[in-house]
Coordinates of C-alpha atoms in Angstrom, one line a residue:
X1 CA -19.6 -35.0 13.0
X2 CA -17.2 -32.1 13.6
X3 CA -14.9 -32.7 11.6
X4 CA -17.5 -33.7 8.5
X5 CA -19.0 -29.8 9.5
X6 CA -15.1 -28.5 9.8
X7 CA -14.8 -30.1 5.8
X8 CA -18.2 -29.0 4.3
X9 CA -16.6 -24.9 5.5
X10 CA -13.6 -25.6 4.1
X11 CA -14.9 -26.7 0.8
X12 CA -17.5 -23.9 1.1
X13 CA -15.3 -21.1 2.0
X14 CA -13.0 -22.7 -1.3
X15 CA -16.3 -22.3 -3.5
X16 CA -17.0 -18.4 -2.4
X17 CA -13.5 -17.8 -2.6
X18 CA -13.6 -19.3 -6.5
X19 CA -17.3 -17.4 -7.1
X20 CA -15.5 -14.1 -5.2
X21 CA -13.1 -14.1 -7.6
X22 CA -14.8 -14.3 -11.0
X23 CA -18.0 -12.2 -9.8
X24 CA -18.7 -9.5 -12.7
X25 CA -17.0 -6.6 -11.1
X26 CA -14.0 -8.8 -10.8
X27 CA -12.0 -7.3 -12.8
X28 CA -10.0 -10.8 -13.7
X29 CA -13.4 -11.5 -15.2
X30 CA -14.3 -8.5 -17.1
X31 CA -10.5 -9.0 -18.9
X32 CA -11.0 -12.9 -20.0
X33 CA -14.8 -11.2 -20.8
X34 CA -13.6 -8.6 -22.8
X35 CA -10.8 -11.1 -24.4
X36 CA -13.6 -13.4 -25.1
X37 CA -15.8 -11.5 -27.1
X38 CA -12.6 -9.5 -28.8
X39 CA -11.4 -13.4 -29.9
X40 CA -15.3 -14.3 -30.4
X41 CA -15.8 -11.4 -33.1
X42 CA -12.8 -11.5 -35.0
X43 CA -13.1 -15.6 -35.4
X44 CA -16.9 -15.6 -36.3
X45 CA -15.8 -12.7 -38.7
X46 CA -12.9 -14.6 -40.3
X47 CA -15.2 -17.8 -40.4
X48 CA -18.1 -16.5 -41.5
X49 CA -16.2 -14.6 -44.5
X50 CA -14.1 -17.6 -45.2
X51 CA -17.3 -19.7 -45.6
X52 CA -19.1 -17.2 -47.6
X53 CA -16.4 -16.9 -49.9
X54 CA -15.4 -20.5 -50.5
X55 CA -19.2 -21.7 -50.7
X56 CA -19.7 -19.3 -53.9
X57 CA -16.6 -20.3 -55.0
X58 CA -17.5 -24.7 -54.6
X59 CA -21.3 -23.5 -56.1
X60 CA -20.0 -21.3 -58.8
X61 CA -17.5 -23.9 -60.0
X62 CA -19.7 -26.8 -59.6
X63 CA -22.7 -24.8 -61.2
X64 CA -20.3 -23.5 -64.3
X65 CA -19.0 -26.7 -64.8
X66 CA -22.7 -28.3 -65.1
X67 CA -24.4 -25.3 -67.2
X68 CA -21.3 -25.2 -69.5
X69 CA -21.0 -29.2 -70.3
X70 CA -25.2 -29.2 -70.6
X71 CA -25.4 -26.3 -72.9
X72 CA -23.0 -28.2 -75.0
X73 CA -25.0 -31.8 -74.6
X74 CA -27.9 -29.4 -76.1
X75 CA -26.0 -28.4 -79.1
X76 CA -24.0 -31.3 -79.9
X77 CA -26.8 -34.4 -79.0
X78 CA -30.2 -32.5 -78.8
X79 CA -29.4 -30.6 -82.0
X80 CA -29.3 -33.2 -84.2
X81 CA -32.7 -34.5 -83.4
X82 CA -35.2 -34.1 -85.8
X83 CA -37.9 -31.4 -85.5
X84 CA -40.7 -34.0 -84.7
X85 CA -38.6 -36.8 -83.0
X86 CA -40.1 -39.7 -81.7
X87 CA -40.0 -41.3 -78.3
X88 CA -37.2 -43.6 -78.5
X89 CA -35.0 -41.5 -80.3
X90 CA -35.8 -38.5 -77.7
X91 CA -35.0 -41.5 -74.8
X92 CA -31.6 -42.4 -76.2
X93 CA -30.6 -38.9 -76.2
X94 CA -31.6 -38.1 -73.0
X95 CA -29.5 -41.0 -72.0
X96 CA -26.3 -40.2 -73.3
X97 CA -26.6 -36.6 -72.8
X98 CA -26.8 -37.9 -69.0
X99 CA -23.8 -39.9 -69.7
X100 CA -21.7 -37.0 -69.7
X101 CA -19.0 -36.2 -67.0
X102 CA -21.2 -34.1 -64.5
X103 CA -23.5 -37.4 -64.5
X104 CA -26.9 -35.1 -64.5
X105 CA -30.8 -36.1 -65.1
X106 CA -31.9 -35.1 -68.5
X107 CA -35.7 -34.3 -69.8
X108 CA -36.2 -33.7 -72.9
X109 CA -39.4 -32.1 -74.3
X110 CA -40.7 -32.3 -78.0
X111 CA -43.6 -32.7 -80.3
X112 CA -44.2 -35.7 -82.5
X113 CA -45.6 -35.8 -86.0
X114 CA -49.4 -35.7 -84.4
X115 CA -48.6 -32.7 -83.0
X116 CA -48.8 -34.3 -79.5
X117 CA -45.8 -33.7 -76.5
X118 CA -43.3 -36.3 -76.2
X119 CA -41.4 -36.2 -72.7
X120 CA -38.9 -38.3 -72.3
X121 CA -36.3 -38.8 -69.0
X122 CA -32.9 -40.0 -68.5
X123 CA -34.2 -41.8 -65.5
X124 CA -37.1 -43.8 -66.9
X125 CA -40.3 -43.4 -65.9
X126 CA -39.9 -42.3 -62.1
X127 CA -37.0 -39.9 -63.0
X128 CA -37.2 -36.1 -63.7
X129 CA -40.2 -34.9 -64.8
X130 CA -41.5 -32.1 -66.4
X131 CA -43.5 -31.6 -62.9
X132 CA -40.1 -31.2 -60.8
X133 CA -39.4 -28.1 -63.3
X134 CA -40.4 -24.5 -61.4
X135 CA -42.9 -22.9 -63.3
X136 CA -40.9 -19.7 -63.4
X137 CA -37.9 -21.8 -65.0
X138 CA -40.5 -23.5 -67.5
X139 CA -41.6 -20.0 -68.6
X140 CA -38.3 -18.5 -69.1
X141 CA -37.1 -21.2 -71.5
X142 CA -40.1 -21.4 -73.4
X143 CA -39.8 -17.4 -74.0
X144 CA -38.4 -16.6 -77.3
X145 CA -35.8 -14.0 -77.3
X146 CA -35.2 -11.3 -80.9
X147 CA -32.2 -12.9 -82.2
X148 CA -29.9 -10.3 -84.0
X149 CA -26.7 -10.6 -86.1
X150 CA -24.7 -10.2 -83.1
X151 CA -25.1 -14.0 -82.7
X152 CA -27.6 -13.3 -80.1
X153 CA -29.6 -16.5 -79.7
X154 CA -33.7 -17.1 -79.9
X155 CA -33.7 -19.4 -76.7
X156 CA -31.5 -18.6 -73.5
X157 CA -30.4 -20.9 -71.2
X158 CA -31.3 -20.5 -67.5
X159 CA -30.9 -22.3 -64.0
X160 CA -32.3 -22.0 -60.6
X161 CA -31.1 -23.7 -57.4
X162 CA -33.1 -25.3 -55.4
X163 CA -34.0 -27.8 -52.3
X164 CA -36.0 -31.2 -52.0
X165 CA -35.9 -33.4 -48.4
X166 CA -33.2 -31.1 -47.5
X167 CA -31.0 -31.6 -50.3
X168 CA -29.7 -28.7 -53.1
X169 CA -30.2 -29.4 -56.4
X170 CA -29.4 -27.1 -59.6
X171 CA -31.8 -26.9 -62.1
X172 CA -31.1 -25.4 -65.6
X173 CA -33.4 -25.2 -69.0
X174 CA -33.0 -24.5 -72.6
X175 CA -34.1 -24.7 -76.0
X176 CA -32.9 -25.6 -79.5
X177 CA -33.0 -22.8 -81.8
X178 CA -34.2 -23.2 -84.5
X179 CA -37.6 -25.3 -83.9
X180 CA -35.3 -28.1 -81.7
X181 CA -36.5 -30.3 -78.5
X182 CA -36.4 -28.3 -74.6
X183 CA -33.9 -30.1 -72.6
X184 CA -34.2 -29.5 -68.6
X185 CA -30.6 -30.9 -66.1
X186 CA -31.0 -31.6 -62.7
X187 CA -28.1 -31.7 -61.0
X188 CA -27.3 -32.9 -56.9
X189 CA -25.5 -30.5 -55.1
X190 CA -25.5 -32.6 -52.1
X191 CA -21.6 -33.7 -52.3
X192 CA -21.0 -29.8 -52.4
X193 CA -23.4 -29.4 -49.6
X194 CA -21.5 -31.7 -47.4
X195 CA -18.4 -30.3 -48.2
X196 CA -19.1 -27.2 -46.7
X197 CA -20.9 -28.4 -43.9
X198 CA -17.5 -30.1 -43.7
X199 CA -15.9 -26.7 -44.2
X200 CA -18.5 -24.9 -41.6
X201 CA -17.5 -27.5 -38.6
X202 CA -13.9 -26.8 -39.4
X203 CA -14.4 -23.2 -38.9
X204 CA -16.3 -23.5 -35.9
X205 CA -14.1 -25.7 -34.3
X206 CA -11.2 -23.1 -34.9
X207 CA -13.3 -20.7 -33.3
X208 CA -14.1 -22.4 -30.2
X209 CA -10.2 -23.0 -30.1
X210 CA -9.5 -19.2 -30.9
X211 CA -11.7 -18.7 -28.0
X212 CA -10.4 -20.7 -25.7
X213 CA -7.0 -19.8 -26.5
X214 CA -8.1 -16.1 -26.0
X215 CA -9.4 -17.1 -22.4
X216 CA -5.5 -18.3 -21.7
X217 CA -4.5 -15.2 -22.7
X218 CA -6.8 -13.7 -21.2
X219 CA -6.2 -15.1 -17.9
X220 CA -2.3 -15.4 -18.4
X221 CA -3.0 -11.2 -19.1
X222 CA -5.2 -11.1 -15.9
X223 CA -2.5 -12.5 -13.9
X224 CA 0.3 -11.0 -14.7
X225 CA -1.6 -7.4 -14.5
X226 CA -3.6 -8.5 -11.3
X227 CA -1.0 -9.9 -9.5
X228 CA 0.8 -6.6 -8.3
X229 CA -2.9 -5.0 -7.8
X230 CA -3.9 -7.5 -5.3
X231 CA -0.5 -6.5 -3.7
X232 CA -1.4 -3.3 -3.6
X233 CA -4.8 -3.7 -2.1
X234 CA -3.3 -5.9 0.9
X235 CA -0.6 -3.6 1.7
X236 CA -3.1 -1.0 1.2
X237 CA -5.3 -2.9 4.1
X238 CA -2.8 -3.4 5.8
X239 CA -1.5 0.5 5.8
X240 CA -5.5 1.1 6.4
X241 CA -4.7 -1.0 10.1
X242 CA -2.5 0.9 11.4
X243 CA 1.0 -1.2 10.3
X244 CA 2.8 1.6 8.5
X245 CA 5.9 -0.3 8.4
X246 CA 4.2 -1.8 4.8
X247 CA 6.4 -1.4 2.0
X248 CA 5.9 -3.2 -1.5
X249 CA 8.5 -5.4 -2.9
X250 CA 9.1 -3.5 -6.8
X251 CA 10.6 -5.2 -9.9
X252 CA 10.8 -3.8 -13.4
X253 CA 10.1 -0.2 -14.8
X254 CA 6.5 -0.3 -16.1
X255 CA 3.6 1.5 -14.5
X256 CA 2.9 -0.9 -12.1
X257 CA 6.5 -0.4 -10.6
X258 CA 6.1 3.3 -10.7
X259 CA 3.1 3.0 -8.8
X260 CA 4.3 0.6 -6.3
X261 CA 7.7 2.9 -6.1
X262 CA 4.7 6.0 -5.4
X263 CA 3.1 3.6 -2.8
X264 CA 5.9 3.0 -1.0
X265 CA 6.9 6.3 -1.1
X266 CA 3.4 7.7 0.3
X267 CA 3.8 5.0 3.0
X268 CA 6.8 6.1 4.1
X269 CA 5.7 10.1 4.1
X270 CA 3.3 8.8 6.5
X271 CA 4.9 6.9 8.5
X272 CA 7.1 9.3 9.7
X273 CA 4.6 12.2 9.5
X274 CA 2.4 9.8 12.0
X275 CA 5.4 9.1 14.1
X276 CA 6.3 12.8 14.6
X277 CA 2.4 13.2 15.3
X278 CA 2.9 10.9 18.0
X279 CA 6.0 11.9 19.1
X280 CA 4.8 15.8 19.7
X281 CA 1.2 14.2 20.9
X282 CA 3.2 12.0 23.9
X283 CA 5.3 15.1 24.4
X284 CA 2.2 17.2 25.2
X285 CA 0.1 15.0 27.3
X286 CA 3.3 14.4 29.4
X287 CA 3.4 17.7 29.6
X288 CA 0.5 18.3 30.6
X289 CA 0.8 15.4 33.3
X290 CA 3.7 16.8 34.3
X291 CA 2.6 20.7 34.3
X292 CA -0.7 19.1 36.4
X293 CA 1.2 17.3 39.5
X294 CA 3.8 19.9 39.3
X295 CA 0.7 22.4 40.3
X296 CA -1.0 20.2 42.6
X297 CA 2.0 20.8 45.4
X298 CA 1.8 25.0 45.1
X299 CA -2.0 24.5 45.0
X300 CA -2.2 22.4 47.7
X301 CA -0.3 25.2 49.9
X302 CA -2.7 27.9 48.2
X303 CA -5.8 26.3 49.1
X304 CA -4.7 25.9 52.6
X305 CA -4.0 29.8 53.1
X306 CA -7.4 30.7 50.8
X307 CA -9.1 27.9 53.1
X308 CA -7.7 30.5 56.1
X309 CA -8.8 33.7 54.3
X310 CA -12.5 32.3 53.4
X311 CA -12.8 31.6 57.0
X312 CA -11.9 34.9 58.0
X313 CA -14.0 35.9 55.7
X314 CA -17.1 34.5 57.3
X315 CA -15.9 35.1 60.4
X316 CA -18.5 37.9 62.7
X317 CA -15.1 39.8 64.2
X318 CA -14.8 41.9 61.2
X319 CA -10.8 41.7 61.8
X320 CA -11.2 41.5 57.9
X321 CA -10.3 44.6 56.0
X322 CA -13.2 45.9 53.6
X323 CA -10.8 47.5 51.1
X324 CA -8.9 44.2 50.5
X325 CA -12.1 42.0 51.0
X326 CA -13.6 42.0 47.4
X327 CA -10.0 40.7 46.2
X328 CA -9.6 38.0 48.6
X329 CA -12.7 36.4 47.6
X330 CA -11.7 36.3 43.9
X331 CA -8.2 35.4 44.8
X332 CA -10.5 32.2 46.6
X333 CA -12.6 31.8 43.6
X334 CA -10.0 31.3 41.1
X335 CA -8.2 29.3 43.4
X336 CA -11.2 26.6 43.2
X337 CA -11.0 27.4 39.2
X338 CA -7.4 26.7 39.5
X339 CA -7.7 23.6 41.1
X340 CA -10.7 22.3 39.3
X341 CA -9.3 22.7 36.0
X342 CA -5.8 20.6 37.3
X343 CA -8.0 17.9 38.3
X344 CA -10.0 18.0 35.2
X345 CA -6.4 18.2 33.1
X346 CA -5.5 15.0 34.9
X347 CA -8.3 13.2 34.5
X348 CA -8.4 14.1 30.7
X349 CA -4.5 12.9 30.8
X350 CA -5.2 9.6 32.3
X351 CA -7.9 9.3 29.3
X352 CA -5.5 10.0 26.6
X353 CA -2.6 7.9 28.4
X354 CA -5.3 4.7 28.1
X355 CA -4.5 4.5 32.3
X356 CA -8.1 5.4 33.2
X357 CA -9.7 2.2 35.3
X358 CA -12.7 0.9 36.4
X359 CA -13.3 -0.1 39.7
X360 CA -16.8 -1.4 39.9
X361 CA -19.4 -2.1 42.8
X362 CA -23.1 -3.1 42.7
X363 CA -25.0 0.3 43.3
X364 CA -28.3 1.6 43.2
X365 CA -28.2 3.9 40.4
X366 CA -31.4 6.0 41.9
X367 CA -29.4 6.8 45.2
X368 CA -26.0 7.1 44.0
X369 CA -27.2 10.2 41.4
X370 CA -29.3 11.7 45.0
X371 CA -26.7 11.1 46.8
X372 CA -24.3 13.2 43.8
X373 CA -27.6 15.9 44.0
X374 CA -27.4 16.1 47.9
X375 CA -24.0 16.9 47.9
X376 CA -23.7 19.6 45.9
X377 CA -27.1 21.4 47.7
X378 CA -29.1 20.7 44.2
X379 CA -32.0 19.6 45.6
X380 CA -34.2 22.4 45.2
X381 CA -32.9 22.9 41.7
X382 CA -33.2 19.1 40.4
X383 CA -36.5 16.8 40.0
X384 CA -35.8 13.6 40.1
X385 CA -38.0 11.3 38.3
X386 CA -36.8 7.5 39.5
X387 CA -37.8 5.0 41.8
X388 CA -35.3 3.6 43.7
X389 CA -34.3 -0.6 43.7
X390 CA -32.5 -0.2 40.0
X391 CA -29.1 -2.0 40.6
X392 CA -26.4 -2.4 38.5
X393 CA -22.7 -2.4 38.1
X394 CA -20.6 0.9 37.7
X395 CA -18.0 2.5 39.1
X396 CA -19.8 4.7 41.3
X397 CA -17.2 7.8 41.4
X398 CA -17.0 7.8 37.4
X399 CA -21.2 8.0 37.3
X400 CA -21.3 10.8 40.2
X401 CA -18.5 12.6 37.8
X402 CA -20.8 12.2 35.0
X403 CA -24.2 12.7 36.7
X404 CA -22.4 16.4 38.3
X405 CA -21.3 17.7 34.6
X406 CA -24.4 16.8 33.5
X407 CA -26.7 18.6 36.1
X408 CA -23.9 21.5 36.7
X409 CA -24.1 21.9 33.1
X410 CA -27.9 21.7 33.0
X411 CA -27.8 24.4 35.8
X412 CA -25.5 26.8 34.5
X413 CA -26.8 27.2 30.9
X414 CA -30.3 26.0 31.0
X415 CA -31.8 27.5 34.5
X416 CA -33.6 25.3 37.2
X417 CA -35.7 23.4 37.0
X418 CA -33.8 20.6 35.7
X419 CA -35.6 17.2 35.4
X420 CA -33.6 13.6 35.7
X421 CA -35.0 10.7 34.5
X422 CA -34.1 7.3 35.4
X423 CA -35.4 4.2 33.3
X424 CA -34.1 0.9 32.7
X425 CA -34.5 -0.5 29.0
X426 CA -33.1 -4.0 28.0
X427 CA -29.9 -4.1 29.7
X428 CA -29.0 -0.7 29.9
X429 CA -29.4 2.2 32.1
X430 CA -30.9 5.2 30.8
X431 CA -30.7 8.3 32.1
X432 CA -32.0 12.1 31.1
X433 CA -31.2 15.4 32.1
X434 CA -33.4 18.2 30.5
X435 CA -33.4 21.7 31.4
X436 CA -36.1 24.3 30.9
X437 CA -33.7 26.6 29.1
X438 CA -32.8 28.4 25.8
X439 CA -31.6 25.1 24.5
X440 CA -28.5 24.3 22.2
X441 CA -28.2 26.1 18.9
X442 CA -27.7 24.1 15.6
X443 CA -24.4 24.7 14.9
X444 CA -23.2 24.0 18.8
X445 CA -24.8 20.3 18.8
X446 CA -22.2 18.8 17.2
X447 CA -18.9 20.4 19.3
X448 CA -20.7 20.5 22.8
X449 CA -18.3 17.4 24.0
X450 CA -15.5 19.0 22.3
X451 CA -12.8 19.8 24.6
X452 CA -12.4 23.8 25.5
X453 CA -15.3 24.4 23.2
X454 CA -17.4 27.2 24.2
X455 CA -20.7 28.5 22.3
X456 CA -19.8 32.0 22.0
X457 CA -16.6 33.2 21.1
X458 CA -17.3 36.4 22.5
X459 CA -17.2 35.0 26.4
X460 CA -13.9 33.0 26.1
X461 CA -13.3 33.2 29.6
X462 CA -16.5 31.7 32.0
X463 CA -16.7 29.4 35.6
X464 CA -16.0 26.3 33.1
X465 CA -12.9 24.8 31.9
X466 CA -14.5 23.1 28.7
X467 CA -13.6 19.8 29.6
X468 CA -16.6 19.1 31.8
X469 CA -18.7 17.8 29.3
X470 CA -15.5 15.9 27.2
X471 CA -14.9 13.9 30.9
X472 CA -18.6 13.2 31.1
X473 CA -18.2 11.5 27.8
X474 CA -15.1 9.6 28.6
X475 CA -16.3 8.1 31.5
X476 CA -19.7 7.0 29.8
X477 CA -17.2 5.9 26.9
X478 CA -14.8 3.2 29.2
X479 CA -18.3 1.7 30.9
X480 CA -19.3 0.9 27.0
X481 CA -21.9 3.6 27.7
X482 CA -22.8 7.0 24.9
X483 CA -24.1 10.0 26.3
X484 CA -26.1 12.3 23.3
X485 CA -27.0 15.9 23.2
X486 CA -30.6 17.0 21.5
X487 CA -33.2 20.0 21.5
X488 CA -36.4 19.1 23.4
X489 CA -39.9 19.5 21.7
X490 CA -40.8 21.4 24.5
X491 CA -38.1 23.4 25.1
X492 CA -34.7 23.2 26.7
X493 CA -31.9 21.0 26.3
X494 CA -32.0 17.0 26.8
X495 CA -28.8 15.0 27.5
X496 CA -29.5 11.3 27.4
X497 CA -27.1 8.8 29.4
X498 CA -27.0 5.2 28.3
X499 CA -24.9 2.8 30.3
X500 CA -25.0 -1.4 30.4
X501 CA -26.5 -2.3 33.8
X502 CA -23.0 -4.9 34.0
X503 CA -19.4 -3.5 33.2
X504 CA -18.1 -6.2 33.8
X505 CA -17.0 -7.4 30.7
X506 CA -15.8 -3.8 29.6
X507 CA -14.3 -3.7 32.9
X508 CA -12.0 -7.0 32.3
X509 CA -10.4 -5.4 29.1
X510 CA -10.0 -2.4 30.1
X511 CA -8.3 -3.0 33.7
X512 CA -6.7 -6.8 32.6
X513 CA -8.3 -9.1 35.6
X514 CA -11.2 -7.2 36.7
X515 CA -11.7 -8.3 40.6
X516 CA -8.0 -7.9 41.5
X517 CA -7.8 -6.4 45.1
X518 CA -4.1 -5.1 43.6
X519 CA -5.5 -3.2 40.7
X520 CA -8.5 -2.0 42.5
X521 CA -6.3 -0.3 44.7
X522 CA -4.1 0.9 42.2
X523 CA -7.0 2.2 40.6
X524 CA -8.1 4.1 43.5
X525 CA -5.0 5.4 44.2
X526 CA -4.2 7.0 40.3
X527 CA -8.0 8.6 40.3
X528 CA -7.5 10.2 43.9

């Protein structure tokens, strides 16, 4: 059964493959289209000219021939009739009139003594009669023309064509001049008829080989230009997927070899314009690694000694001189600054470097973000909307990092009360934090997790590094989470935080055998 399944893909994948190729806006298609009807035109032209001209040329001979070799039956045999012949002498020159070389039916009209009309036919009885003669033809012989001594004649002769049970005949009339008998031909064109049906089935058969032999071409055309196209769109796909070592193989000197030359000559630019991107991107991030653990030793002896100073600060012996006081606590404050943005420019480091790891445990998302609240002395600042019992697995640092940019954030530029809000939905974790501030101009939404980016130019320098907001986003980023940034209806600002209630999965790519005491450790260790 599988392997009847496995067959019926393959053949269908064959047939889209086939259809995929020769859809309209292929242009393969449109080429052996165009080719087609190019081909098409000019053969129905050719054939339909050729068939026009050699049918009036069959008719016109064939017709000639007959009118010129009855006229002359008329004058030689029908002239020498009598002016009232009888009925046998009309019948035997009807006959032999009919005995001539274009073999034609003969009726011959006339009066007898009486006065009465004597009709005879070549055929007998059941031959041409008077009644196969088109009235209009009947009347035009009969006319009588004004003969002048130009030689212009009393009677003319005329002919019509026409077509009984399918089959052409030509019909002509004239009349003796000078008081002589009518005579009427009728004349089969059918032998003419089949030769140019003949003729007809000829031509279209050349056609449909003109157009198939244009659909050769066509295709043979289509190939030979399509070929180094399709080239061009896989390299192209393949450039597009990162693989910038694509180069395409050129032969000859048309335009398609110019543009493959142009290709490969773009794809080299940007190889090595990517490469040098690179090069100077890994330079800075391990410089900034390097720049940030180079600081944490000096800061580490700094904070001790503005530790010492902060205490003395507090202290009730006054030993503290009030001169000096108002500089040792900024010299404290922008030692926290100082070591705040480090850590912040190591975690962003690890981010870029593609180090960052999760180390996940089952937690209560409802206490871990009180927990992230009570430890920073937000809880007469924060209103939490959550019942506790919602589990899932995070990595609880990464969500407290998350959850304290969010709030700090909240607090700073939006003004207490802030509101969290704690839902699950499906298998995810939302999570809200709405201020009752100003909210977020327009033009800020869309750079407010950009790193260093700060609303107003004019205040370059605040509390904040810029990258609280950027690590927030990271860390919602490696749990497969999003974190978005709106205007509330009713004011303030709204951050929403959407994370899957299990990382695991996420967890197993990113760290390469999630559950490893090993890495977990290692983990531990590298986000310390």
């Amino acid at each position: 059964m599988t392997d009847a399944q496995g067959g019926f893909r393959g053949w269908f994948a064959a047939r889209k493959g086939v259809w995929s190729r020769l859809r309209f806006t292929s242009l393969r298609l449109r080429l052996v289209v165009v080719f087609g009807l190019v081909a098409l035109t000019a053969a129905v032209s050719a054939s339909g000219i050729a068939y026009w001209l050699n049918r009036e040329a069959v008719l016109r001979r064939t017709q000639d021939a007959v009118l010129r070799d009855f006229e002359q039956e008329m004058q030689n045999r029908a002239g020498l009739l009598p002016q009232q012949p009888t009925q046998d002498e009309l019948q035997h020159t009807a006959g032999q009139m009919a005995n001539s070389s274009q073999r034609f039916s003969v009726l011959l009209v006339a009066q007898d003594a009486d006065g009465k009309p004597v009709y005879s036919s070549s055929g007998g009885l059941d031959g041409f009669t008077l009644t196969d003669v088109p009235k209009s033809l009947r009347t035009a012989v009969n006319e009588k023309q004004e003969a002048n001594s130009g030689g212009k004649s009393e009677y003319h002769l005329y002919w019509q064509r026409i077509v009984e049970d399918d089959t052409p005949y030509l019909i002509a009339g004239t009349r003796v001049n000078g008081g002589g008998p009518t005579g009427y031909m009728l004349k089969s064109l059918e032998q003419e008829a089949k030769d140019l049906n003949s003729l007809a089935w000829s031509l279209g058969i050349a056609t449909g080989l003109a157009l198939i032999g244009s659909a050769l071409l066509a295709q043979a055309a289509a190939t030979t230009v399509l070929k180094p196209v399709q080239r061009l769109g896989v390299a192209a796909r393949r450039l597009g997927e990162g693989r910038l070592d694509t180069r395409l193989r050129v032969s000859g000197t048309d335009e398609l070899a110019d543009l493959s030359r142009t290709f490969n000559n773009a794809a080299e630019a940007l190889e090595k314009r990517v490469d040098d991107m690179a090069a100077r991107d890994e330079a800075s991030r391990r410089f900034v690694a390097d720049m940030s653990h180079e600081l944490r030793t000096p800061l580490t002896a700094i904070t001790a000694v503005t530790e010492v100073l902060e205490e003395e600060l507090e202290a009730e012996s006054g030993s503290m001189d009030p001169m000096i006081e108002p500089a040792v606590r900024l010299v404290v404050s922008e030692t926290r600054r100082l070591n705040d943005l480090v850590e912040n420019l190591m975690e962003v480091t690890r981010f870029d470097a593609g180090t960052a790891r999760l180390v996940l445990d089952n937690v209560d998302v409802v206490d871990q973000i009180t927990a992230c609240i009570d430890a920073r002395a937000w809880l007469d600042a924060v209103d939490l909307d959550a019942e506790r019992g919602l589990m899932a697995r995070l990595d609880p640092r990464r969500l407290d990092v998350i959850m304290a940019n969010l709030i700090g954030n909240a607090l700073k530029h939006g003004g207490s009360p802030v509101r969290v809000a704690v839902r699950a939905a499906d298998d995810s974790v939302v999570i809200e934090v709405r201020d009752h501030g100003p909210g977020i101009p327009e033009d800020v939404l869309p750079h407010v997790f950009d790193r260093f980016y700060k609303a107003s130019a004019s205040r370059p320098r605040s509390e904040g590094s810029g990258l609280g907001l950027s690590i927030a986003l990271e860390n919602a980023h490696i749990h497969g989470g999003e974190i978005t940034a709106a205007n509330s209806s009713e004011g303030g600002a709204v951050f929403t935080l959407r994370l899957p209630r299990d990382a695991s999965e996420l967890a197993e790519q990113t760290n390469g055998t999630e559950g490893n005491g090993k890495d977990a450790d290692d983990a531990k260790k590298g986000d310390a």
